mmCIF file of C-alpha atoms in Angstrom:
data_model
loop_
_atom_site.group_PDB
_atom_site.id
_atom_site.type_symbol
_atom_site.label_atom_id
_atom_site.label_comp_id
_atom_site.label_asym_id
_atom_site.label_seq_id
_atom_site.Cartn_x
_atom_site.Cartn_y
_atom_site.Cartn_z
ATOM 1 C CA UNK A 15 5.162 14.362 -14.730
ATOM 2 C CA UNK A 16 6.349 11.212 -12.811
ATOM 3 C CA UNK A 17 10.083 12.280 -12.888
ATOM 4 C CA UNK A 18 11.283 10.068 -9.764
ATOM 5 C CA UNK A 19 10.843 6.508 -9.871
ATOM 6 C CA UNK A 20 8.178 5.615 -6.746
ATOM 7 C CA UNK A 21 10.725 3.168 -5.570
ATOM 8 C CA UNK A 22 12.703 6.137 -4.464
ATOM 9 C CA UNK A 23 9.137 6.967 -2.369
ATOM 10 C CA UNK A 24 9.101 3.312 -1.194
ATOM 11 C CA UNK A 25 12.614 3.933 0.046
ATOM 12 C CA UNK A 26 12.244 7.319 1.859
ATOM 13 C CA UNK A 27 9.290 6.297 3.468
ATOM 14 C CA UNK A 28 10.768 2.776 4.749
ATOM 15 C CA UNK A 29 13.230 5.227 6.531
ATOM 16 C CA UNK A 30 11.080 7.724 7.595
ATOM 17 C CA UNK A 31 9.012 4.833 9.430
ATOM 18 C CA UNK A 32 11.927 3.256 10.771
ATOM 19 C CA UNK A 33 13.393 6.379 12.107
ATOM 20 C CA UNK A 34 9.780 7.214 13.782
ATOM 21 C CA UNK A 35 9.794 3.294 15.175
ATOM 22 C CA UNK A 36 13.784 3.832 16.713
ATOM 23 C CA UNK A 37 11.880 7.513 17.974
ATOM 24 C CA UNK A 38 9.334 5.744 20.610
ATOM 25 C CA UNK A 39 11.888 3.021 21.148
ATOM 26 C CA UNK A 40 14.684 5.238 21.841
ATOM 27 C CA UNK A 41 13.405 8.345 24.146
ATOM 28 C CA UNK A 42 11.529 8.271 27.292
ATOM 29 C CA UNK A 43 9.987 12.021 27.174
ATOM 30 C CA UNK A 44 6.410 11.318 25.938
ATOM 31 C CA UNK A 45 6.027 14.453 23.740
ATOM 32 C CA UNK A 46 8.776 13.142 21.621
ATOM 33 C CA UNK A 47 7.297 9.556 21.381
ATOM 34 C CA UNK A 48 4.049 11.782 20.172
ATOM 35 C CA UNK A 49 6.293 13.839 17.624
ATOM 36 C CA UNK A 50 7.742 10.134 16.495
ATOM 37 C CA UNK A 51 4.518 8.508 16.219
ATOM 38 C CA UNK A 52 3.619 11.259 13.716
ATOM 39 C CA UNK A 53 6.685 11.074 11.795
ATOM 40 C CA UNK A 54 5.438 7.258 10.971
ATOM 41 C CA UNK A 55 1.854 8.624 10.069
ATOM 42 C CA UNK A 56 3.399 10.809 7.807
ATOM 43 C CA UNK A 57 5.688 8.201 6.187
ATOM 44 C CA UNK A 58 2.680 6.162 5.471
ATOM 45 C CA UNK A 59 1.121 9.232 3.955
ATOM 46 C CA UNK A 60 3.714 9.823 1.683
ATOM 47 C CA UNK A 61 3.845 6.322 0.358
ATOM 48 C CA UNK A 62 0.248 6.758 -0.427
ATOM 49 C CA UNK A 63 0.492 9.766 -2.483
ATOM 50 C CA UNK A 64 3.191 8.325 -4.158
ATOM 51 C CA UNK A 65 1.216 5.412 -5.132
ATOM 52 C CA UNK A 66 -1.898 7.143 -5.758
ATOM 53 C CA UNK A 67 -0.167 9.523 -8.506
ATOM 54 C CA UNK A 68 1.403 6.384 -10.186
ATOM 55 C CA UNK A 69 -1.785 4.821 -10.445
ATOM 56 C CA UNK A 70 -3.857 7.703 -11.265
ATOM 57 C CA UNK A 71 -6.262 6.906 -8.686
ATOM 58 C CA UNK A 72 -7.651 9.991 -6.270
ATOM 59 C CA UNK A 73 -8.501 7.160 -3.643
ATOM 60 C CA UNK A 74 -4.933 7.374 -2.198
ATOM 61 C CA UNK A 75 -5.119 10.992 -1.920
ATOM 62 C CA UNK A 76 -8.818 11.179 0.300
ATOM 63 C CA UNK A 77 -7.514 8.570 2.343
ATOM 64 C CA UNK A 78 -4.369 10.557 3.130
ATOM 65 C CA UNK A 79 -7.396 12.864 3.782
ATOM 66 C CA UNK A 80 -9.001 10.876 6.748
ATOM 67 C CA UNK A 81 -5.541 9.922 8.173
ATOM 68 C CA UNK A 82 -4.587 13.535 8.548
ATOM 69 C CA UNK A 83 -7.971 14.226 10.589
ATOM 70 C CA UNK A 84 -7.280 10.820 12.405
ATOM 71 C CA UNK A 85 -4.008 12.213 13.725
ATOM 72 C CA UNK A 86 -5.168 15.733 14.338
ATOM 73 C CA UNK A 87 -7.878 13.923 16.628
ATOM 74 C CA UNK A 88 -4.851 11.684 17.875
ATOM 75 C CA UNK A 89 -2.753 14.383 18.810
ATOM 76 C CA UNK A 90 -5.257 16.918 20.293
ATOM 77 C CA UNK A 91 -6.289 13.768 22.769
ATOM 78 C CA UNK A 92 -2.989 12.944 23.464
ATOM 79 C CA UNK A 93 -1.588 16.192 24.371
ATOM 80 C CA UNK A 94 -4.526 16.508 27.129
ATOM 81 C CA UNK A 95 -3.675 13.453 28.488
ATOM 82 C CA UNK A 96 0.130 14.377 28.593
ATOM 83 C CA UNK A 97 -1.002 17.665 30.344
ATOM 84 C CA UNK A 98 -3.335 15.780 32.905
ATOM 85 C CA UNK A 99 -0.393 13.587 33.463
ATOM 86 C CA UNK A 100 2.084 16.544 33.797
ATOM 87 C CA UNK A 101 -0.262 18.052 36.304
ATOM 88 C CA UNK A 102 -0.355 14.548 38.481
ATOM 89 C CA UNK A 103 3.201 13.683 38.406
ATOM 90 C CA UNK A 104 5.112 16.873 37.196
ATOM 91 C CA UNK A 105 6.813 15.042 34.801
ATOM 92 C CA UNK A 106 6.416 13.509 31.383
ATOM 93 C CA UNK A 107 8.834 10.419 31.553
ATOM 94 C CA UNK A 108 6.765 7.439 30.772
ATOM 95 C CA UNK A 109 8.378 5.033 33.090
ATOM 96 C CA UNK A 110 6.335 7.250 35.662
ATOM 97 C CA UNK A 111 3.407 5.501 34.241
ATOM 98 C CA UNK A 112 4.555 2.095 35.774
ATOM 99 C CA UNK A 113 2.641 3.210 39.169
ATOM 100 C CA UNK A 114 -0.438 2.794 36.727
ATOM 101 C CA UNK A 115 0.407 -1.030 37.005
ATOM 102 C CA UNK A 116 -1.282 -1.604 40.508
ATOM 103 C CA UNK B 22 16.977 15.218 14.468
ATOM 104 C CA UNK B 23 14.182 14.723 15.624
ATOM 105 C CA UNK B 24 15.034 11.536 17.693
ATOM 106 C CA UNK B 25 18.700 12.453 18.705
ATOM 107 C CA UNK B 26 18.134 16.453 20.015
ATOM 108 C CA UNK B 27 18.057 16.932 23.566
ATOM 109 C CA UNK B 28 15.532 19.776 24.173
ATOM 110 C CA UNK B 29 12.077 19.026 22.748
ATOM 111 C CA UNK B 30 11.974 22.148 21.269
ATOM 112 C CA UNK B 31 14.555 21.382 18.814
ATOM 113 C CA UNK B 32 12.466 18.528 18.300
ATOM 114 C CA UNK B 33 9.782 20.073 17.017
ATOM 115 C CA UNK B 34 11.607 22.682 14.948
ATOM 116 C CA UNK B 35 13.099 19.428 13.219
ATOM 117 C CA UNK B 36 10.072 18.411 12.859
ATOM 118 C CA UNK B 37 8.093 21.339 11.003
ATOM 119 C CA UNK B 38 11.236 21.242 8.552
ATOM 120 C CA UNK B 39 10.403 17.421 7.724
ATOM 121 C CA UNK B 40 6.509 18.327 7.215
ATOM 122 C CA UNK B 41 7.421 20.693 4.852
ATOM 123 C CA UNK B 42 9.730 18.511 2.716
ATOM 124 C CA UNK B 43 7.082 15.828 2.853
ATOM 125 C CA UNK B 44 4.621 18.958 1.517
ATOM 126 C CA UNK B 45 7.041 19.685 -0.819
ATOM 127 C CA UNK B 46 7.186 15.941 -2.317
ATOM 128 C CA UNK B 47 3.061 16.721 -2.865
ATOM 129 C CA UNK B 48 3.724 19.438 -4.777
ATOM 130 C CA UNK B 49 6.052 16.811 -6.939
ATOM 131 C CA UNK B 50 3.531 14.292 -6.990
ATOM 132 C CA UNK B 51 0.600 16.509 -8.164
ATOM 133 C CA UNK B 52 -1.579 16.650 -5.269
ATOM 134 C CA UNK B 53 -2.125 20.672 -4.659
ATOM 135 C CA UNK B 54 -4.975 19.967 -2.399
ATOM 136 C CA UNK B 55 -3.019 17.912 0.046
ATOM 137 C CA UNK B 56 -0.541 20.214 0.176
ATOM 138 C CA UNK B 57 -2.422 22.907 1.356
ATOM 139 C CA UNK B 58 -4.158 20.426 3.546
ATOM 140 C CA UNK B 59 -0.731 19.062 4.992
ATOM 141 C CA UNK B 60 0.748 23.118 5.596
ATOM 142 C CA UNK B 61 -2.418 23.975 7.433
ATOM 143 C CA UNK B 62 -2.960 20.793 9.527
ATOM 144 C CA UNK B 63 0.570 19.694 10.078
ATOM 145 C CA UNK B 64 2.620 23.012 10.364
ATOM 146 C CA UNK B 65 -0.604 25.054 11.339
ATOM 147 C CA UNK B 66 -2.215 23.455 14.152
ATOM 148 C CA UNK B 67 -0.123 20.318 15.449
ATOM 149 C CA UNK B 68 2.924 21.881 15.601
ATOM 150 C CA UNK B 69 1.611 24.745 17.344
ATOM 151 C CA UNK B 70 -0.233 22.224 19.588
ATOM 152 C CA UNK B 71 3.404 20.715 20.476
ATOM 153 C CA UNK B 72 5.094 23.861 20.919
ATOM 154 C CA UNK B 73 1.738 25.389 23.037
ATOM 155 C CA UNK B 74 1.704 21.945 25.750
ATOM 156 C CA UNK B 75 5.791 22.519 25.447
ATOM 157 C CA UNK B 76 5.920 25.773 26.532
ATOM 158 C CA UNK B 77 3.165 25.268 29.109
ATOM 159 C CA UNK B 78 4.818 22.422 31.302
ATOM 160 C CA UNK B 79 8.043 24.472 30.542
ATOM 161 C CA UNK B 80 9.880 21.398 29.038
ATOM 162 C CA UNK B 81 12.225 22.798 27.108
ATOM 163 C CA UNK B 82 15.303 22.392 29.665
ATOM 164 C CA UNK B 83 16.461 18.820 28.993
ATOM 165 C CA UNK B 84 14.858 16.814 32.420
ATOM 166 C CA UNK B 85 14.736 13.256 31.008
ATOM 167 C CA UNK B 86 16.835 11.151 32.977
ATOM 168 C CA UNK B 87 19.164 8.716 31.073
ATOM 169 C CA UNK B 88 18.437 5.574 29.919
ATOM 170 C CA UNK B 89 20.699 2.782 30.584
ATOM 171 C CA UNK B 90 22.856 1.867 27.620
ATOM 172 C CA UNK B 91 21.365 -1.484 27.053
ATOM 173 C CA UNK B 92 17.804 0.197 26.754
ATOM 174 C CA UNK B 93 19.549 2.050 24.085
ATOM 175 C CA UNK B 94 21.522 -0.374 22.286
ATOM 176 C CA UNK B 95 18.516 -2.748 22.985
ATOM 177 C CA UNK B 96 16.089 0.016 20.945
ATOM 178 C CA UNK B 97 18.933 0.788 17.444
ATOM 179 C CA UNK B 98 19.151 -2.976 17.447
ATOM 180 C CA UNK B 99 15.233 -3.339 17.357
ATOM 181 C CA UNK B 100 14.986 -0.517 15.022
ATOM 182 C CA UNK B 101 17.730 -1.793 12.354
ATOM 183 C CA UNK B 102 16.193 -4.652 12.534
ATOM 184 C CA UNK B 103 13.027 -3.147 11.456
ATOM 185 C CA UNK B 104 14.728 -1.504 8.240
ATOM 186 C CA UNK B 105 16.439 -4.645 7.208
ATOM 187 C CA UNK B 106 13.113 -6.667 7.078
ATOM 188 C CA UNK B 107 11.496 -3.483 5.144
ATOM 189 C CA UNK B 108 14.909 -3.801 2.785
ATOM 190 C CA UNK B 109 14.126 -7.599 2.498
ATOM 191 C CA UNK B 110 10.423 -7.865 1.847
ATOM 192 C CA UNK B 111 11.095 -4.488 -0.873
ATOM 193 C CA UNK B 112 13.882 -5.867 -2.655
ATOM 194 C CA UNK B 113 11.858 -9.096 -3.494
ATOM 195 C CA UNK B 114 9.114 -6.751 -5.384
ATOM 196 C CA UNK B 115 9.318 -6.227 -8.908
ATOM 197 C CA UNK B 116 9.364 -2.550 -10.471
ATOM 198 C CA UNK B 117 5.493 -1.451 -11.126
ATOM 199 C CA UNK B 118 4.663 -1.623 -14.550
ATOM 200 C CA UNK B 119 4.959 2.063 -16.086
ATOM 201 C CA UNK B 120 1.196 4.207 -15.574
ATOM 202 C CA UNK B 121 -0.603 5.580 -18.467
ATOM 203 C CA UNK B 122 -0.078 9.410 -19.114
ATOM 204 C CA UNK B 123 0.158 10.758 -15.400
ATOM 205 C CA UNK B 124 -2.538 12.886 -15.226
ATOM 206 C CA UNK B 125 -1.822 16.694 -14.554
ATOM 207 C CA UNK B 126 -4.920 17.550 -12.280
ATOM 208 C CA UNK B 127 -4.837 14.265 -10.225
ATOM 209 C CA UNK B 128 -4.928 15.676 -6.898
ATOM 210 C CA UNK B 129 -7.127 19.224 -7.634
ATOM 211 C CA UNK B 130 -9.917 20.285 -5.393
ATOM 212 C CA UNK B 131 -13.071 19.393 -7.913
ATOM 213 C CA UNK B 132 -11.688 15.382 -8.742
ATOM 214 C CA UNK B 133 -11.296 15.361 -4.662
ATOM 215 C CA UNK B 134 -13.938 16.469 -3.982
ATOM 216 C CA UNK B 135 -16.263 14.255 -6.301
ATOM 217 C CA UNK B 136 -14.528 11.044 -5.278
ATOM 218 C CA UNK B 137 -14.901 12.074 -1.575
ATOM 219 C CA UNK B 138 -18.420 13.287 -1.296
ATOM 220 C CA UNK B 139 -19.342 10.070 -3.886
ATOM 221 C CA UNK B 140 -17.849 7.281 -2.897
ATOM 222 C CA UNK B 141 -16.080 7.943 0.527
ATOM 223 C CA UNK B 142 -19.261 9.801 1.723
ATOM 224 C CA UNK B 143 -19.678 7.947 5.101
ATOM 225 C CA UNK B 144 -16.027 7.681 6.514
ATOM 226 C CA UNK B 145 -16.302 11.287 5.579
ATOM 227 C CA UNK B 146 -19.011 11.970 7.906
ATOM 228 C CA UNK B 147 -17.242 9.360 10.366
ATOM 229 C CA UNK B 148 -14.135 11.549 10.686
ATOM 230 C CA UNK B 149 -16.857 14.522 11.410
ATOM 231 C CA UNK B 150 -18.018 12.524 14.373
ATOM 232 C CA UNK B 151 -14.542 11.487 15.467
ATOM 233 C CA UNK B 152 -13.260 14.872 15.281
ATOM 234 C CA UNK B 153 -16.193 16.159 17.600
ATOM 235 C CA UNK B 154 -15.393 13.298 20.173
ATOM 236 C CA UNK B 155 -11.783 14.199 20.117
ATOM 237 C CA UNK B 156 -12.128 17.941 21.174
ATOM 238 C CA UNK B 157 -14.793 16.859 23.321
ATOM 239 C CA UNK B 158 -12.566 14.289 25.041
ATOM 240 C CA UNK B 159 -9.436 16.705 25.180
ATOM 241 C CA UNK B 160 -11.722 19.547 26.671
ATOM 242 C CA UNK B 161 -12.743 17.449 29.241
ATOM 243 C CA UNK B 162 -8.980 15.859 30.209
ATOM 244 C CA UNK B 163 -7.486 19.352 29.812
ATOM 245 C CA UNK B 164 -9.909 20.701 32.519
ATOM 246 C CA UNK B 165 -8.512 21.510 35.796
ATOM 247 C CA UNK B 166 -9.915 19.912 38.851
ATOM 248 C CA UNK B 167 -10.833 23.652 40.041
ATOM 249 C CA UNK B 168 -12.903 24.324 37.460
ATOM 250 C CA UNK B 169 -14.438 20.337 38.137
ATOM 251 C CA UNK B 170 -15.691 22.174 41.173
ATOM 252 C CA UNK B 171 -16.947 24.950 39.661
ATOM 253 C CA UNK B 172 -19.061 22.886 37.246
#
């Protein structure tokens, strides 16, 4: 059943990552950094699927198991803390944050 | 798409298409049970979440202030920089030896199941304990400070 090669997996998910990485580098609106940050989970996820069929090993596939209740955790937290922020500042640009430094 | 569209609701709409290529690739790779796993967490609840806190603080009219162009240039350059080590470090590998006979029901419920309530028994039961302290955590930062008074 392996039709595609996994380096074709290796390759997708190098991009997907790197596309998630330029995400939280490149905007400023912290629900997009969020979105971005799961983009890279899910790149990592792939890559271990991918693996875990080539190797016939069900490990992979329960680990991609824990990560996906790691970043539903992740994102339920970090949306409240985006919304207590919103109410505070009425904004969600992260360079608001720098008044955090003092 | 996902980086470059202006209103975050694009965003996410970008977004939910991705998650379901990436379920679709499961489908490809055998693994049923994530895939119904990925639909329901990814498309089910976290995008909802997005689009929920989205439409509460009414972001969806583009309010992000520019960045200066150097940020920007300063970011692509960081990022490209990124891929081209990933390119580097991935060319060097050597092609994985061909697996045995792929096996059809790699990723169904009952061989997930046994190898999860075997062998990964206490993360399991970790993530159980996580989960609680991460609704518990995001009930108490999404309370208002009106109902703090209240309480």
């Amino acid at each position: 059943m392996n039709a595609l090669p996994i380096d074709y997996y290796v390759w997708l998910s190098a991009t997907l990552f790197t596309i998630g990485v330029l995400g939280v580098l490149y905007r400023r609106n912290a629900i997009i950094i969020f979105m971005c940050i799961e983009l890279m989970l899910n790149a990592v996820n792939l890559l271990l699927v991918a693996f875990s069929a080539r190797l016939n090993d069900p490990s992979g596939q329960v680990f991609v198991f824990f990560i996906m209740a790691v970043a539903a955790a992740e994102v339920a937290v970090g949306l409240a803390i985006l919304v207590t922020m919103y109410r505070a500042t009425r904004s969600t640009d992260i360079n608001i944050l720098n008044r955090l430094k003092w | 798409m996902v980086v470059v569209s202006k209103s975050p609701v694009h965003s996410v709409l970008y977004l939910i298409i991705t998650f379901f290529t990436i379920a679709g690739h499961y489908v490809l790779l055998n693994a049923e049970f994530l895939f119904i796993v990925h639909i329901i967490v990814y498309a089910g609840a976290i995008m909802v979440l997005f689009l929920y806190v989205i439409m509460m603080l009414n972001l969806n009219i583009e309010m992000e202030p520019h960045k200066s162009t150097m940020l920007k240039f300063a970011a692509t350059i960081c990022a490209g920089l990124l891929l081209i080590v990933l390119v580097g470090s991935l060319k060097g590998t050597e092609a994985l030896p061909a697996s045995a006979v792929a096996d059809p029901d790699l990723g169904s419920v009952q061989r997930l199941g046994k190898v999860m309530f075997d062998e990964f028994l206490l993360p399991f039961e970790i993530s159980s304990v996580l989960l609680l302290a991460a609704m518990v955590g995001a009930v108490m930062l999404g309370k208002s400070e009106k109902a703090n008074d209240i309480l």
